[in-house]
PDB file of C-alpha atoms and ligand atoms in Angstrom:
ATOM      1  CA  UNK A  24       0.504 -42.027   4.624  1.00  0.00           C
ATOM      2  CA  UNK A  25      -0.734 -41.976   1.063  1.00  0.00           C
ATOM      3  CA  UNK A  26      -0.092 -45.035  -1.056  1.00  0.00           C
ATOM      4  CA  UNK A  27       2.164 -45.289  -4.107  1.00  0.00           C
ATOM      5  CA  UNK A  28       4.167 -42.209  -3.240  1.00  0.00           C
ATOM      6  CA  UNK A  29       6.736 -41.394  -5.914  1.00  0.00           C
ATOM      7  CA  UNK A  30      10.211 -42.080  -4.569  1.00  0.00           C
ATOM      8  CA  UNK A  31      12.032 -38.872  -3.807  1.00  0.00           C
ATOM      9  CA  UNK A  32      15.134 -38.465  -1.655  1.00  0.00           C
ATOM     10  CA  UNK A  33      15.393 -34.973  -0.210  1.00  0.00           C
ATOM     11  CA  UNK A  34      18.714 -33.256  -0.820  1.00  0.00           C
ATOM     12  CA  UNK A  35      18.168 -30.235   1.403  1.00  0.00           C
ATOM     13  CA  UNK A  36      15.273 -28.327   2.902  1.00  0.00           C
ATOM     14  CA  UNK A  37      13.242 -28.287  -0.320  1.00  0.00           C
ATOM     15  CA  UNK A  38      10.287 -30.237   1.118  1.00  0.00           C
ATOM     16  CA  UNK A  39       9.832 -27.776   4.003  1.00  0.00           C
ATOM     17  CA  UNK A  40      10.260 -24.802   1.714  1.00  0.00           C
ATOM     18  CA  UNK A  41       7.697 -26.134  -0.736  1.00  0.00           C
ATOM     19  CA  UNK A  42       5.194 -26.748   2.059  1.00  0.00           C
ATOM     20  CA  UNK A  43       5.608 -23.192   3.297  1.00  0.00           C
ATOM     21  CA  UNK A  44       5.272 -21.807  -0.214  1.00  0.00           C
ATOM     22  CA  UNK A  45       2.089 -23.812  -0.690  1.00  0.00           C
ATOM     23  CA  UNK A  46       0.627 -22.683   2.648  1.00  0.00           C
ATOM     24  CA  UNK A  47       1.371 -19.063   1.823  1.00  0.00           C
ATOM     25  CA  UNK A  48       0.212 -19.284  -1.793  1.00  0.00           C
ATOM     26  CA  UNK A  49       3.573 -18.278  -3.208  1.00  0.00           C
ATOM     27  CA  UNK A  50       4.646 -19.736  -6.572  1.00  0.00           C
ATOM     28  CA  UNK A  51       7.670 -22.012  -6.550  1.00  0.00           C
ATOM     29  CA  UNK A  52      10.603 -21.977  -8.978  1.00  0.00           C
ATOM     30  CA  UNK A  53      13.009 -24.896  -9.359  1.00  0.00           C
ATOM     31  CA  UNK A  54      16.320 -23.917 -10.890  1.00  0.00           C
ATOM     32  CA  UNK A  55      18.934 -26.339 -12.094  1.00  0.00           C
ATOM     33  CA  UNK A  56      20.290 -28.569 -14.828  1.00  0.00           C
ATOM     34  CA  UNK A  57      18.340 -31.375 -16.411  1.00  0.00           C
ATOM     35  CA  UNK A  58      18.045 -34.701 -14.611  1.00  0.00           C
ATOM     36  CA  UNK A  59      18.523 -33.421 -11.076  1.00  0.00           C
ATOM     37  CA  UNK A  60      15.177 -34.590  -9.728  1.00  0.00           C
ATOM     38  CA  UNK A  61      13.074 -31.461 -10.265  1.00  0.00           C
ATOM     39  CA  UNK A  62      10.109 -33.202 -11.863  1.00  0.00           C
ATOM     40  CA  UNK A  63      10.297 -36.077  -9.425  1.00  0.00           C
ATOM     41  CA  UNK A  64      10.246 -33.608  -6.552  1.00  0.00           C
ATOM     42  CA  UNK A  65       7.130 -31.867  -7.863  1.00  0.00           C
ATOM     43  CA  UNK A  66       5.381 -35.236  -8.351  1.00  0.00           C
ATOM     44  CA  UNK A  67       6.330 -36.167  -4.814  1.00  0.00           C
ATOM     45  CA  UNK A  68       5.035 -32.894  -3.338  1.00  0.00           C
ATOM     46  CA  UNK A  69       1.751 -33.062  -5.254  1.00  0.00           C
ATOM     47  CA  UNK A  70       1.287 -36.560  -3.921  1.00  0.00           C
ATOM     48  CA  UNK A  71       2.106 -35.519  -0.356  1.00  0.00           C
ATOM     49  CA  UNK A  72      -0.332 -32.633  -0.524  1.00  0.00           C
ATOM     50  CA  UNK A  73      -2.881 -34.891  -2.205  1.00  0.00           C
ATOM     51  CA  UNK A  74      -3.311 -32.481  -5.105  1.00  0.00           C
ATOM     52  CA  UNK A  75      -3.761 -33.134  -8.772  1.00  0.00           C
ATOM     53  CA  UNK A  76      -0.633 -32.287 -10.763  1.00  0.00           C
ATOM     54  CA  UNK A  77      -0.760 -30.954 -14.309  1.00  0.00           C
ATOM     55  CA  UNK A  78       2.637 -30.847 -16.020  1.00  0.00           C
ATOM     56  CA  UNK A  79       3.382 -28.852 -19.145  1.00  0.00           C
ATOM     57  CA  UNK A  80       6.751 -29.266 -20.849  1.00  0.00           C
ATOM     58  CA  UNK A  81       7.313 -25.831 -22.334  1.00  0.00           C
ATOM     59  CA  UNK A  82       9.123 -25.333 -25.640  1.00  0.00           C
ATOM     60  CA  UNK A  83       9.598 -22.420 -28.005  1.00  0.00           C
ATOM     61  CA  UNK A  84       6.152 -22.931 -29.543  1.00  0.00           C
ATOM     62  CA  UNK A  85       4.243 -23.049 -26.239  1.00  0.00           C
ATOM     63  CA  UNK A  86       1.850 -20.100 -26.261  1.00  0.00           C
ATOM     64  CA  UNK A  87      -0.619 -18.667 -23.796  1.00  0.00           C
ATOM     65  CA  UNK A  88      -3.419 -20.134 -25.939  1.00  0.00           C
ATOM     66  CA  UNK A  89      -2.028 -23.621 -25.329  1.00  0.00           C
ATOM     67  CA  UNK A  90      -2.196 -22.995 -21.603  1.00  0.00           C
ATOM     68  CA  UNK A  91      -5.345 -20.894 -21.269  1.00  0.00           C
ATOM     69  CA  UNK A  92      -7.623 -22.453 -23.848  1.00  0.00           C
ATOM     70  CA  UNK A  93      -9.183 -21.972 -27.242  1.00  0.00           C
ATOM     71  CA  UNK A  94     -12.424 -22.038 -29.186  1.00  0.00           C
ATOM     72  CA  UNK A  95     -12.933 -25.200 -31.152  1.00  0.00           C
ATOM     73  CA  UNK A  96     -15.492 -26.078 -33.796  1.00  0.00           C
ATOM     74  CA  UNK A  97     -17.803 -28.852 -32.683  1.00  0.00           C
ATOM     75  CA  UNK A  98     -20.424 -29.712 -35.272  1.00  0.00           C
ATOM     76  CA  UNK A  99     -22.204 -26.469 -36.071  1.00  0.00           C
ATOM     77  CA  UNK A 100     -21.064 -24.826 -32.882  1.00  0.00           C
ATOM     78  CA  UNK A 101     -17.998 -23.059 -31.623  1.00  0.00           C
ATOM     79  CA  UNK A 102     -17.256 -24.125 -28.074  1.00  0.00           C
ATOM     80  CA  UNK A 103     -14.672 -22.969 -25.585  1.00  0.00           C
ATOM     81  CA  UNK A 104     -12.166 -25.496 -24.308  1.00  0.00           C
ATOM     82  CA  UNK A 105     -10.231 -24.680 -21.142  1.00  0.00           C
ATOM     83  CA  UNK A 106      -6.480 -25.196 -21.431  1.00  0.00           C
ATOM     84  CA  UNK A 107      -4.483 -26.929 -18.696  1.00  0.00           C
ATOM     85  CA  UNK A 108      -3.658 -23.723 -16.839  1.00  0.00           C
ATOM     86  CA  UNK A 109      -7.294 -22.633 -16.706  1.00  0.00           C
ATOM     87  CA  UNK A 110      -8.298 -26.097 -15.524  1.00  0.00           C
ATOM     88  CA  UNK A 111      -5.710 -25.969 -12.752  1.00  0.00           C
ATOM     89  CA  UNK A 112      -6.800 -22.467 -11.727  1.00  0.00           C
ATOM     90  CA  UNK A 113     -10.467 -23.445 -11.572  1.00  0.00           C
ATOM     91  CA  UNK A 114     -10.033 -26.857  -9.945  1.00  0.00           C
ATOM     92  CA  UNK A 115      -7.261 -26.062  -7.501  1.00  0.00           C
ATOM     93  CA  UNK A 116      -4.547 -28.244  -8.995  1.00  0.00           C
ATOM     94  CA  UNK A 117      -0.800 -27.758  -8.995  1.00  0.00           C
ATOM     95  CA  UNK A 118       0.444 -26.717 -12.425  1.00  0.00           C
ATOM     96  CA  UNK A 119       4.088 -27.408 -13.246  1.00  0.00           C
ATOM     97  CA  UNK A 120       5.505 -25.402 -16.138  1.00  0.00           C
ATOM     98  CA  UNK A 121       8.676 -27.316 -16.879  1.00  0.00           C
ATOM     99  CA  UNK A 122      11.339 -25.161 -18.617  1.00  0.00           C
ATOM    100  CA  UNK A 123       9.113 -22.101 -18.480  1.00  0.00           C
ATOM    101  CA  UNK A 124      11.786 -19.798 -19.947  1.00  0.00           C
ATOM    102  CA  UNK A 125      11.520 -21.720 -23.219  1.00  0.00           C
ATOM    103  CA  UNK A 126       7.879 -20.738 -23.740  1.00  0.00           C
ATOM    104  CA  UNK A 127       6.755 -17.760 -25.784  1.00  0.00           C
ATOM    105  CA  UNK A 128       6.753 -14.409 -23.985  1.00  0.00           C
ATOM    106  CA  UNK A 129       2.931 -14.300 -23.890  1.00  0.00           C
ATOM    107  CA  UNK A 130       3.012 -17.246 -21.460  1.00  0.00           C
ATOM    108  CA  UNK A 131       5.000 -15.170 -19.008  1.00  0.00           C
ATOM    109  CA  UNK A 132       2.551 -12.287 -19.415  1.00  0.00           C
ATOM    110  CA  UNK A 133      -0.377 -14.653 -18.824  1.00  0.00           C
ATOM    111  CA  UNK A 134       0.978 -15.995 -15.548  1.00  0.00           C
ATOM    112  CA  UNK A 135       1.888 -12.642 -14.031  1.00  0.00           C
ATOM    113  CA  UNK A 136      -1.505 -11.932 -12.510  1.00  0.00           C
ATOM    114  CA  UNK A 137      -1.518 -15.465 -11.097  1.00  0.00           C
ATOM    115  CA  UNK A 138       1.820 -15.049  -9.403  1.00  0.00           C
ATOM    116  CA  UNK A 139       1.055 -11.994  -7.297  1.00  0.00           C
ATOM    117  CA  UNK A 140      -1.577 -11.077  -4.704  1.00  0.00           C
ATOM    118  CA  UNK A 141      -4.315 -11.077  -7.372  1.00  0.00           C
ATOM    119  CA  UNK A 142      -4.106 -14.817  -8.045  1.00  0.00           C
ATOM    120  CA  UNK A 143      -6.322 -14.457 -11.053  1.00  0.00           C
ATOM    121  CA  UNK A 144      -6.196 -15.439 -14.690  1.00  0.00           C
ATOM    122  CA  UNK A 145      -7.468 -13.169 -17.407  1.00  0.00           C
ATOM    123  CA  UNK A 146      -8.939 -15.052 -20.358  1.00  0.00           C
ATOM    124  CA  UNK A 147      -8.944 -12.398 -23.048  1.00  0.00           C
ATOM    125  CA  UNK A 148     -10.831 -14.501 -25.579  1.00  0.00           C
ATOM    126  CA  UNK A 149     -13.739 -14.805 -23.136  1.00  0.00           C
ATOM    127  CA  UNK A 150     -13.297 -11.392 -21.544  1.00  0.00           C
ATOM    128  CA  UNK A 151     -13.370 -13.263 -18.262  1.00  0.00           C
ATOM    129  CA  UNK A 152     -11.238 -13.102 -15.163  1.00  0.00           C
ATOM    130  CA  UNK A 153     -11.002 -16.327 -13.179  1.00  0.00           C
ATOM    131  CA  UNK A 154     -10.057 -16.161  -9.506  1.00  0.00           C
ATOM    132  CA  UNK A 155      -7.729 -18.994  -8.598  1.00  0.00           C
ATOM    133  CA  UNK A 156      -9.123 -21.787  -6.444  1.00  0.00           C
ATOM    134  CA  UNK A 157      -7.706 -21.684  -2.916  1.00  0.00           C
ATOM    135  CA  UNK A 158      -5.638 -24.832  -3.530  1.00  0.00           C
ATOM    136  CA  UNK A 159      -4.143 -23.692  -6.842  1.00  0.00           C
ATOM    137  CA  UNK A 160      -0.363 -23.488  -6.997  1.00  0.00           C
ATOM    138  CA  UNK A 161       1.962 -22.512  -9.807  1.00  0.00           C
ATOM    139  CA  UNK A 162       5.308 -24.269 -10.019  1.00  0.00           C
ATOM    140  CA  UNK A 163       7.900 -23.654 -12.717  1.00  0.00           C
ATOM    141  CA  UNK A 164      11.383 -24.841 -13.541  1.00  0.00           C
ATOM    142  CA  UNK A 165      14.164 -23.404 -15.555  1.00  0.00           C
ATOM    143  CA  UNK A 166      17.685 -24.328 -16.410  1.00  0.00           C
ATOM    144  CA  UNK A 167      20.043 -21.367 -16.015  1.00  0.00           C
ATOM    145  CA  UNK A 168      22.801 -23.424 -17.693  1.00  0.00           C
ATOM    146  CA  UNK A 169      21.762 -23.634 -21.295  1.00  0.00           C
ATOM    147  CA  UNK A 170      20.136 -20.237 -21.403  1.00  0.00           C
ATOM    148  CA  UNK A 171      23.389 -18.817 -22.752  1.00  0.00           C
ATOM    149  CA  UNK A 172      22.311 -16.437 -25.475  1.00  0.00           C
ATOM    150  CA  UNK A 173      18.839 -17.869 -25.270  1.00  0.00           C
ATOM    151  CA  UNK A 174      15.897 -16.924 -23.173  1.00  0.00           C
ATOM    152  CA  UNK A 175      16.382 -15.717 -19.644  1.00  0.00           C
ATOM    153  CA  UNK A 176      13.744 -15.215 -17.007  1.00  0.00           C
ATOM    154  CA  UNK A 177      13.303 -11.520 -16.316  1.00  0.00           C
ATOM    155  CA  UNK A 178      13.804 -10.293 -12.752  1.00  0.00           C
ATOM    156  CA  UNK A 179      10.205  -9.066 -12.762  1.00  0.00           C
ATOM    157  CA  UNK A 180       9.123 -12.668 -13.316  1.00  0.00           C
ATOM    158  CA  UNK A 181      11.654 -14.488 -11.160  1.00  0.00           C
ATOM    159  CA  UNK A 182      11.030 -12.253  -8.184  1.00  0.00           C
ATOM    160  CA  UNK A 183       7.467 -13.484  -7.913  1.00  0.00           C
ATOM    161  CA  UNK A 184       8.660 -16.950  -6.924  1.00  0.00           C
ATOM    162  CA  UNK A 185      10.255 -18.695  -4.015  1.00  0.00           C
ATOM    163  CA  UNK A 186      13.239 -20.294  -5.728  1.00  0.00           C
ATOM    164  CA  UNK A 187      15.312 -23.345  -4.908  1.00  0.00           C
ATOM    165  CA  UNK A 188      18.419 -24.558  -6.729  1.00  0.00           C
ATOM    166  CA  UNK A 189      18.687 -28.216  -7.648  1.00  0.00           C
ATOM    167  CA  UNK A 190      22.198 -29.565  -8.083  1.00  0.00           C
ATOM    168  CA  UNK A 191      23.670 -33.048  -8.237  1.00  0.00           C
ATOM    169  CA  UNK A 192      23.156 -34.689  -4.851  1.00  0.00           C
ATOM    170  CA  UNK A 193      26.136 -35.436  -2.634  1.00  0.00           C
ATOM    171  CA  UNK A 194      27.623 -38.899  -3.183  1.00  0.00           C
ATOM    172  CA  UNK A 195      25.965 -40.781  -0.339  1.00  0.00           C
ATOM    173  CA  UNK A 196      22.531 -39.561  -1.353  1.00  0.00           C
ATOM    174  CA  UNK A 197      23.117 -40.224  -5.040  1.00  0.00           C
ATOM    175  CA  UNK A 198      24.275 -43.782  -4.292  1.00  0.00           C
ATOM    176  CA  UNK A 199      21.107 -44.317  -2.280  1.00  0.00           C
ATOM    177  CA  UNK A 200      18.979 -42.955  -5.127  1.00  0.00           C
ATOM    178  CA  UNK A 201      20.590 -45.370  -7.604  1.00  0.00           C
ATOM    179  CA  UNK A 202      20.080 -48.331  -5.280  1.00  0.00           C
ATOM    180  CA  UNK A 203      16.446 -47.422  -4.493  1.00  0.00           C
ATOM    181  CA  UNK A 204      15.527 -46.558  -8.083  1.00  0.00           C
ATOM    182  CA  UNK A 205      17.144 -49.508  -9.819  1.00  0.00           C
ATOM    183  CA  UNK A 206      17.850 -52.158  -7.149  1.00  0.00           C
ATOM    184  CA  UNK A 207      21.475 -52.203  -8.280  1.00  0.00           C
ATOM    185  CA  UNK A 208      24.077 -53.346  -5.733  1.00  0.00           C
ATOM    186  CA  UNK A 209      25.692 -50.738  -3.520  1.00  0.00           C
ATOM    187  CA  UNK A 210      29.201 -51.286  -4.859  1.00  0.00           C
ATOM    188  CA  UNK A 211      28.241 -50.682  -8.498  1.00  0.00           C
ATOM    189  CA  UNK A 212      26.148 -47.676  -7.497  1.00  0.00           C
ATOM    190  CA  UNK A 213      29.174 -46.254  -5.724  1.00  0.00           C
ATOM    191  CA  UNK A 214      31.329 -46.705  -8.829  1.00  0.00           C
ATOM    192  CA  UNK A 215      28.730 -45.059 -11.057  1.00  0.00           C
ATOM    193  CA  UNK A 216      28.511 -42.072  -8.739  1.00  0.00           C
ATOM    194  CA  UNK A 217      32.309 -41.824  -8.714  1.00  0.00           C
ATOM    195  CA  UNK A 218      32.232 -41.751 -12.526  1.00  0.00           C
ATOM    196  CA  UNK A 219      29.565 -39.056 -12.411  1.00  0.00           C
ATOM    197  CA  UNK A 220      31.584 -36.901 -10.059  1.00  0.00           C
ATOM    198  CA  UNK A 221      34.771 -37.390 -12.018  1.00  0.00           C
ATOM    199  CA  UNK A 222      33.191 -36.213 -15.271  1.00  0.00           C
ATOM    200  CA  UNK A 223      31.401 -33.354 -13.495  1.00  0.00           C
ATOM    201  CA  UNK A 224      34.784 -32.064 -12.384  1.00  0.00           C
ATOM    202  CA  UNK A 225      36.235 -32.151 -15.902  1.00  0.00           C
ATOM    203  CA  UNK A 226      35.075 -28.626 -16.618  1.00  0.00           C
ATOM    204  CA  UNK A 227      37.759 -28.262 -19.318  1.00  0.00           C
ATOM    205  CA  UNK A 228      35.683 -30.536 -21.588  1.00  0.00           C
ATOM    206  CA  UNK A 229      33.229 -27.688 -22.003  1.00  0.00           C
ATOM    207  CA  UNK A 230      30.197 -29.964 -22.086  1.00  0.00           C
ATOM    208  CA  UNK A 231      26.907 -28.087 -22.383  1.00  0.00           C
ATOM    209  CA  UNK A 232      25.435 -30.295 -19.682  1.00  0.00           C
ATOM    210  CA  UNK A 233      27.337 -32.754 -17.593  1.00  0.00           C
ATOM    211  CA  UNK A 234      26.413 -36.132 -16.047  1.00  0.00           C
ATOM    212  CA  UNK A 235      23.001 -35.933 -14.405  1.00  0.00           C
ATOM    213  CA  UNK A 236      21.528 -38.298 -11.866  1.00  0.00           C
ATOM    214  CA  UNK A 237      19.180 -39.401 -14.665  1.00  0.00           C
ATOM    215  CA  UNK A 238      22.118 -40.688 -16.743  1.00  0.00           C
ATOM    216  CA  UNK A 239      23.481 -42.636 -13.791  1.00  0.00           C
ATOM    217  CA  UNK A 240      20.031 -44.071 -13.096  1.00  0.00           C
ATOM    218  CA  UNK A 241      19.788 -45.187 -16.724  1.00  0.00           C
ATOM    219  CA  UNK A 242      23.201 -46.865 -16.570  1.00  0.00           C
ATOM    220  CA  UNK A 243      22.257 -48.592 -13.309  1.00  0.00           C
ATOM    221  CA  UNK A 244      18.975 -49.795 -14.816  1.00  0.00           C
ATOM    222  CA  UNK A 245      20.540 -51.494 -17.817  1.00  0.00           C
ATOM    223  CA  UNK A 246      23.354 -52.951 -15.732  1.00  0.00           C
ATOM    224  CA  UNK A 247      20.737 -54.343 -13.366  1.00  0.00           C
ATOM    225  CA  UNK A 248      18.865 -55.874 -16.286  1.00  0.00           C
ATOM    226  CA  UNK A 249      22.032 -57.659 -17.399  1.00  0.00           C
ATOM    227  CA  UNK A 250      23.903 -55.420 -19.853  1.00  0.00           C
ATOM    228  CA  UNK A 251      27.712 -55.448 -19.351  1.00  0.00           C
ATOM    229  CA  UNK A 252      28.894 -52.681 -17.051  1.00  0.00           C
ATOM    230  CA  UNK A 253      31.398 -50.912 -19.284  1.00  0.00           C
ATOM    231  CA  UNK A 254      29.138 -50.999 -22.298  1.00  0.00           C
ATOM    232  CA  UNK A 255      26.296 -49.678 -20.149  1.00  0.00           C
ATOM    233  CA  UNK A 256      28.327 -46.698 -19.028  1.00  0.00           C
ATOM    234  CA  UNK A 257      29.318 -45.993 -22.623  1.00  0.00           C
ATOM    235  CA  UNK A 258      25.772 -45.878 -23.937  1.00  0.00           C
ATOM    236  CA  UNK A 259      23.942 -44.497 -20.905  1.00  0.00           C
ATOM    237  CA  UNK A 260      26.448 -41.950 -19.627  1.00  0.00           C
ATOM    238  CA  UNK A 261      29.091 -41.053 -22.221  1.00  0.00           C
ATOM    239  CA  UNK A 262      27.236 -41.130 -25.545  1.00  0.00           C
ATOM    240  CA  UNK A 263      24.369 -38.879 -24.418  1.00  0.00           C
ATOM    241  CA  UNK A 264      26.869 -36.263 -23.249  1.00  0.00           C
ATOM    242  CA  UNK A 265      28.767 -35.420 -26.415  1.00  0.00           C
ATOM    243  CA  UNK A 266      29.255 -36.106 -30.121  1.00  0.00           C
ATOM    244  CA  UNK A 267      32.872 -35.015 -30.187  1.00  0.00           C
ATOM    245  CA  UNK A 268      34.898 -38.078 -31.169  1.00  0.00           C
ATOM    246  CA  UNK A 269      37.990 -37.296 -29.152  1.00  0.00           C
ATOM    247  CA  UNK A 270      35.992 -36.526 -26.056  1.00  0.00           C
ATOM    248  CA  UNK A 271      33.984 -39.722 -26.494  1.00  0.00           C
ATOM    249  CA  UNK A 272      37.135 -41.842 -26.656  1.00  0.00           C
ATOM    250  CA  UNK A 273      38.730 -40.083 -23.702  1.00  0.00           C
ATOM    251  CA  UNK A 274      35.633 -40.397 -21.550  1.00  0.00           C
ATOM    252  CA  UNK A 275      35.092 -44.049 -22.401  1.00  0.00           C
ATOM    253  CA  UNK A 276      38.704 -44.859 -21.504  1.00  0.00           C
ATOM    254  CA  UNK A 277      38.354 -43.004 -18.250  1.00  0.00           C
ATOM    255  CA  UNK A 278      35.113 -44.778 -17.332  1.00  0.00           C
ATOM    256  CA  UNK A 279      36.510 -48.211 -18.217  1.00  0.00           C
ATOM    257  CA  UNK A 280      39.091 -47.765 -15.498  1.00  0.00           C
ATOM    258  CA  UNK A 281      36.458 -46.893 -12.935  1.00  0.00           C
ATOM    259  CA  UNK A 282      33.809 -49.595 -13.329  1.00  0.00           C
TER     260      UNK A 282
HETATM  261  P1  LIG B 325      14.571 -33.060 -13.965  1.00  0.00           P
HETATM  262  O1  LIG B 325      13.094 -32.792 -13.853  1.00  0.00           O
HETATM  263  O2  LIG B 325      15.404 -32.225 -13.051  1.00  0.00           O
HETATM  264  O3  LIG B 325      15.088 -33.040 -15.377  1.00  0.00           O
HETATM  265  P2  LIG B 325      13.854 -35.728 -13.041  1.00  0.00           P
HETATM  266  O4  LIG B 325      13.021 -35.365 -11.875  1.00  0.00           O
HETATM  267  O5  LIG B 325      13.155 -36.230 -14.251  1.00  0.00           O
HETATM  268  O6  LIG B 325      14.844 -34.531 -13.451  1.00  0.00           O
HETATM  269  O7  LIG B 325      14.945 -36.778 -12.532  1.00  0.00           O
HETATM  270  C1  LIG B 325      15.556 -37.696 -13.387  1.00  0.00           C
HETATM  271  C2  LIG B 325      15.678 -39.030 -12.704  1.00  0.00           C
HETATM  272  O8  LIG B 325      16.698 -38.945 -11.705  1.00  0.00           O
HETATM  273  C3  LIG B 325      14.417 -39.457 -11.972  1.00  0.00           C
HETATM  274  O9  LIG B 325      13.603 -40.218 -12.816  1.00  0.00           O
HETATM  275  C4  LIG B 325      14.951 -40.262 -10.826  1.00  0.00           C
HETATM  276  O10 LIG B 325      15.206 -41.595 -11.250  1.00  0.00           O
HETATM  277  C5  LIG B 325      16.304 -39.659 -10.532  1.00  0.00           C
HETATM  278  N1  LIG B 325      16.394 -38.705  -9.416  1.00  0.00           N
HETATM  279  C6  LIG B 325      17.102 -37.552  -9.438  1.00  0.00           C
HETATM  280  N2  LIG B 325      17.068 -36.957  -8.247  1.00  0.00           N
HETATM  281  C7  LIG B 325      16.325 -37.734  -7.427  1.00  0.00           C
HETATM  282  C8  LIG B 325      15.945 -37.656  -6.054  1.00  0.00           C
HETATM  283  N3  LIG B 325      16.355 -36.634  -5.281  1.00  0.00           N
HETATM  284  N4  LIG B 325      15.196 -38.657  -5.534  1.00  0.00           N
HETATM  285  C9  LIG B 325      14.807 -39.690  -6.319  1.00  0.00           C
HETATM  286  N5  LIG B 325      15.137 -39.816  -7.624  1.00  0.00           N
HETATM  287  C10 LIG B 325      15.896 -38.865  -8.179  1.00  0.00           C
END
C-alpha cells in the first residue's frame, strides 16, 4: 500500500470503472455538481495507480495554447515551452481538466485526437505530432447543472469518454466522510448531513447549486476547531448558498432547529 493516500470514500463502483478505463486507455469523464468529491477521487486514483497527476482548472479564458505550450523569449532566443497537457502526454501522467466545458472551444479540438484510437497530440506551432506515452490518461469533469444557457459538451466530445455521475453520497457515507475528514463527533456529523439533505430537498428555493459535501465538511471543520455550531452552519452552509435575504433568513431558522 502506498503511503499518504488521499482519503476517498467510494460511493459506488467508480474505483473499478476508473481502473478499467485506465487499463483500456479510455478517457474518463466525471459529471456532477461542485463539491461532490470529483477532484478528491481523481487524486486518490492517481495515487493508487502511482501516476503523476496534473490538474488544470479550466475557465472561459483557458485556451489550447495554455495546455499545449508556447514559444517564450529567453535572452536572445525564442524557446519552446511545453504546456501541462504536452508534458502529461510525453511523460505518461494523468491530466485532469476540471470543468472542461468552461474552456475555449479550441481546447476541445486539441484533445480530440488524444481521446480516440490515435492517442496523439498535434502541436501546430511546432508542426509536430506527439504520440501519447503508454501511461497517459485524460480525465475531465463537468457540471451539467450550471451549464444552463452556457457551454455544453457536444455529443461528439462526450461520447469519447467513459462517464460517471457524482452525486451527494447517501447519509451513512456522508456522515463517515465528515467524521474522517474533520474528526468531528458522529452525532454532530449526523445532524449536519440531515441539514444537507433537508436543504437539498427544498427544490422550490431554486438555488443554482445546493448543499455540497464540501460545505458540510467546512462546517464540521470550524465546529471541530471550536466555533459555535449554529453560527458555523450559518457561515459555512447557508451564506455560501444564496444572497437572497428572505432565503437566508428562512434557511438559518431551519438550520437552527436542526443543530
Ligand atoms: P469537486 O471536485 O467535486 O468539486 P472535491 O473533490 O473538491 O469536489 O470535494 C470537496 C470536499 O468534499 C473534499 O475536499 C472532501 O473533504 C469532501 N469529499 C466529498 N466527497 C468525498 C468522498 N467521497 N470521500 C472523501 N471526501 C469527500
